[in-house]
Amino acid sequence: KQEVTQIPAALSVPEGENLVLNCSFTDSAIYNLQWFRQDPGKGLTSLLLIQSSQREQTSGRLNASLDKSSGRSTLYIAASQPGDSATYLCAVKLWLGTYKYIFGTGTRLKVLA
Amino acid sequence: KAGVTQTPRYLIKTRGQQVTLSCSPISGHRSVSWYQQTPGQGLQFLFEYFSETQRNKGNFPGRFSGRQFSNSRSEMNVSTLELGDSALYLCASSLRRSWETQYFGPGTRLLVL
């Protein structure tokens, strides 16, 4: 059974720090992996999508990497800002008779001004 | 282009009642997926509709059902509400199928008393 784990569950950092969020999955036969951001009480905003054939994707201050063999993805946030405070979720898409998304439990990030 | 909209945003019901939630996808998107998010279980996939047909279903009891209309708008129904159904219900739309990038709505927060 595919499990998606995110560590740490919560993180508090001072503004300006570079930080790394981790996502681990148990089954390497994924189709792709997506990072989302969720603000309190709100829906999800897609940040980066990495296809299984790719190693990384970049968007602005965000960089996501994917290592299928080790079942890991990292989201790197450079020069963090208070506006980055949110919960970050990773989701893997895999084939289970049909395509399904499995979401991690998230990392709650707080960037202090 | 308008994003995914969900109505109502907040809802309070009592045990045993039924509820209907609505989702309007991004214009031109034909796939709508529904998710339940709770603090204990995280984000879990409910079902996906494409071209008015349910294409994919998660592990939820039959009390949870949905449908999609010809204009791609979707409704989700929960009958005989239980306390454990209290959650944030999110819908996501994608251009064709749910394995493409999904765009999430703000969610409907349901409280069952």
PDB file of C-alpha atoms in Angstrom, chain B residues 3-84:
ATOM      1  CA  GLY B   3     -11.146  29.549 -10.789  1.00  0.00           C
ATOM      2  CA  VAL B   4     -12.948  26.614  -9.275  1.00  0.00           C
ATOM      3  CA  THR B   5     -15.886  27.722  -7.166  1.00  0.00           C
ATOM      4  CA  GLN B   6     -17.621  25.784  -4.422  1.00  0.00           C
ATOM      5  CA  THR B   7     -20.886  26.491  -2.695  1.00  0.00           C
ATOM      6  CA  PRO B   8     -21.746  26.824   0.058  1.00  0.00           C
ATOM      7  CA  ARG B   9     -18.489  27.738   1.806  1.00  0.00           C
ATOM      8  CA  TYR B  10     -19.742  26.764   5.248  1.00  0.00           C
ATOM      9  CA  LEU B  11     -22.475  24.430   6.355  1.00  0.00           C
ATOM     10  CA  ILE B  12     -23.790  23.179   9.682  1.00  0.00           C
ATOM     11  CA  LYS B  13     -25.975  20.077   9.781  1.00  0.00           C
ATOM     12  CA  THR B  14     -27.146  17.608  12.388  1.00  0.00           C
ATOM     13  CA  ARG B  15     -26.650  13.869  12.465  1.00  0.00           C
ATOM     14  CA  GLY B  16     -28.973  11.954  10.182  1.00  0.00           C
ATOM     15  CA  GLN B  17     -29.529  14.833   7.769  1.00  0.00           C
ATOM     16  CA  GLN B  18     -28.290  14.879   4.216  1.00  0.00           C
ATOM     17  CA  VAL B  19     -26.261  17.536   2.432  1.00  0.00           C
ATOM     18  CA  THR B  20     -25.482  18.525  -1.141  1.00  0.00           C
ATOM     19  CA  LEU B  21     -22.331  20.403  -2.077  1.00  0.00           C
ATOM     20  CA  SER B  22     -21.732  22.064  -5.424  1.00  0.00           C
ATOM     21  CA  CYS B  23     -18.609  22.597  -7.505  1.00  0.00           C
ATOM     22  CA  SER B  24     -18.190  24.628 -10.673  1.00  0.00           C
ATOM     23  CA  PRO B  25     -14.963  23.809 -12.500  1.00  0.00           C
ATOM     24  CA  ILE B  26     -12.773  26.162 -14.465  1.00  0.00           C
ATOM     25  CA  SER B  27     -14.376  26.942 -17.805  1.00  0.00           C
ATOM     26  CA  GLY B  28     -13.410  24.280 -20.320  1.00  0.00           C
ATOM     27  CA  HIS B  29     -12.364  21.721 -17.713  1.00  0.00           C
ATOM     28  CA  ARG B  30     -14.216  18.449 -17.999  1.00  0.00           C
ATOM     29  CA  SER B  31     -12.969  16.489 -15.005  1.00  0.00           C
ATOM     30  CA  VAL B  32     -14.017  17.126 -11.418  1.00  0.00           C
ATOM     31  CA  SER B  33     -12.613  15.261  -8.430  1.00  0.00           C
ATOM     32  CA  TRP B  34     -13.773  15.445  -4.839  1.00  0.00           C
ATOM     33  CA  TYR B  35     -11.642  15.107  -1.705  1.00  0.00           C
ATOM     34  CA  GLN B  36     -12.333  15.023   2.013  1.00  0.00           C
ATOM     35  CA  GLN B  37      -9.826  16.649   4.356  1.00  0.00           C
ATOM     36  CA  THR B  38      -9.824  16.016   8.105  1.00  0.00           C
ATOM     37  CA  PRO B  39      -7.138  16.608  10.746  1.00  0.00           C
ATOM     38  CA  GLY B  40      -6.923  12.900  11.485  1.00  0.00           C
ATOM     39  CA  GLN B  41      -6.986  11.365   8.009  1.00  0.00           C
ATOM     40  CA  GLY B  42      -5.596  14.197   5.919  1.00  0.00           C
ATOM     41  CA  LEU B  43      -6.706  14.536   2.316  1.00  0.00           C
ATOM     42  CA  GLN B  44      -8.552  11.525   0.938  1.00  0.00           C
ATOM     43  CA  PHE B  45      -9.889  11.000  -2.548  1.00  0.00           C
ATOM     44  CA  LEU B  46     -13.650  10.532  -2.825  1.00  0.00           C
ATOM     45  CA  PHE B  47     -14.432  10.239  -6.538  1.00  0.00           C
ATOM     46  CA  GLU B  48     -13.818  11.651  -9.977  1.00  0.00           C
ATOM     47  CA  TYR B  49     -16.311  12.553 -12.684  1.00  0.00           C
ATOM     48  CA  PHE B  50     -15.591  13.016 -16.347  1.00  0.00           C
ATOM     49  CA  SER B  51     -18.154  13.539 -19.076  1.00  0.00           C
ATOM     50  CA  GLU B  52     -21.013  13.007 -16.621  1.00  0.00           C
ATOM     51  CA  THR B  53     -19.708   9.567 -15.612  1.00  0.00           C
ATOM     52  CA  GLN B  54     -18.000   8.475 -12.421  1.00  0.00           C
ATOM     53  CA  ARG B  55     -14.567   7.280 -13.510  1.00  0.00           C
ATOM     54  CA  ASN B  56     -12.844   6.623 -10.244  1.00  0.00           C
ATOM     55  CA  LYS B  57     -13.885   6.070  -6.649  1.00  0.00           C
ATOM     56  CA  GLY B  58     -12.101   6.113  -3.301  1.00  0.00           C
ATOM     57  CA  ASN B  59     -12.817   3.996  -0.231  1.00  0.00           C
ATOM     58  CA  PHE B  60     -15.868   5.744   1.155  1.00  0.00           C
ATOM     59  CA  PRO B  61     -19.261   4.251   2.071  1.00  0.00           C
ATOM     60  CA  GLY B  62     -22.222   4.443  -0.256  1.00  0.00           C
ATOM     61  CA  ARG B  63     -23.610   7.387   1.726  1.00  0.00           C
ATOM     62  CA  PHE B  64     -21.238   9.497  -0.329  1.00  0.00           C
ATOM     63  CA  SER B  65     -22.378   9.982  -3.892  1.00  0.00           C
ATOM     64  CA  GLY B  66     -22.012  12.497  -6.652  1.00  0.00           C
ATOM     65  CA  ARG B  67     -22.962  13.438 -10.131  1.00  0.00           C
ATOM     66  CA  GLN B  68     -21.817  15.658 -12.944  1.00  0.00           C
ATOM     67  CA  PHE B  69     -23.949  17.682 -15.287  1.00  0.00           C
ATOM     68  CA  SER B  70     -23.521  18.340 -18.982  1.00  0.00           C
ATOM     69  CA  ASN B  71     -21.881  21.712 -18.231  1.00  0.00           C
ATOM     70  CA  SER B  72     -19.284  19.859 -16.082  1.00  0.00           C
ATOM     71  CA  ARG B  73     -20.611  21.276 -12.824  1.00  0.00           C
ATOM     72  CA  SER B  74     -20.648  18.624 -10.147  1.00  0.00           C
ATOM     73  CA  GLU B  75     -22.547  17.956  -6.958  1.00  0.00           C
ATOM     74  CA  MET B  76     -21.642  15.739  -4.055  1.00  0.00           C
ATOM     75  CA  ASN B  77     -24.253  14.322  -1.717  1.00  0.00           C
ATOM     76  CA  VAL B  78     -23.800  12.814   1.718  1.00  0.00           C
ATOM     77  CA  SER B  79     -26.814  11.075   3.226  1.00  0.00           C
ATOM     78  CA  THR B  80     -27.434  10.122   6.855  1.00  0.00           C
ATOM     79  CA  LEU B  81     -24.706  12.409   8.134  1.00  0.00           C
ATOM     80  CA  GLU B  82     -22.433  11.216  10.932  1.00  0.00           C
ATOM     81  CA  LEU B  83     -20.266  13.281  13.269  1.00  0.00           C
ATOM     82  CA  GLY B  84     -17.188  11.938  11.498  1.00  0.00           C
TER      83      GLY B  84
END
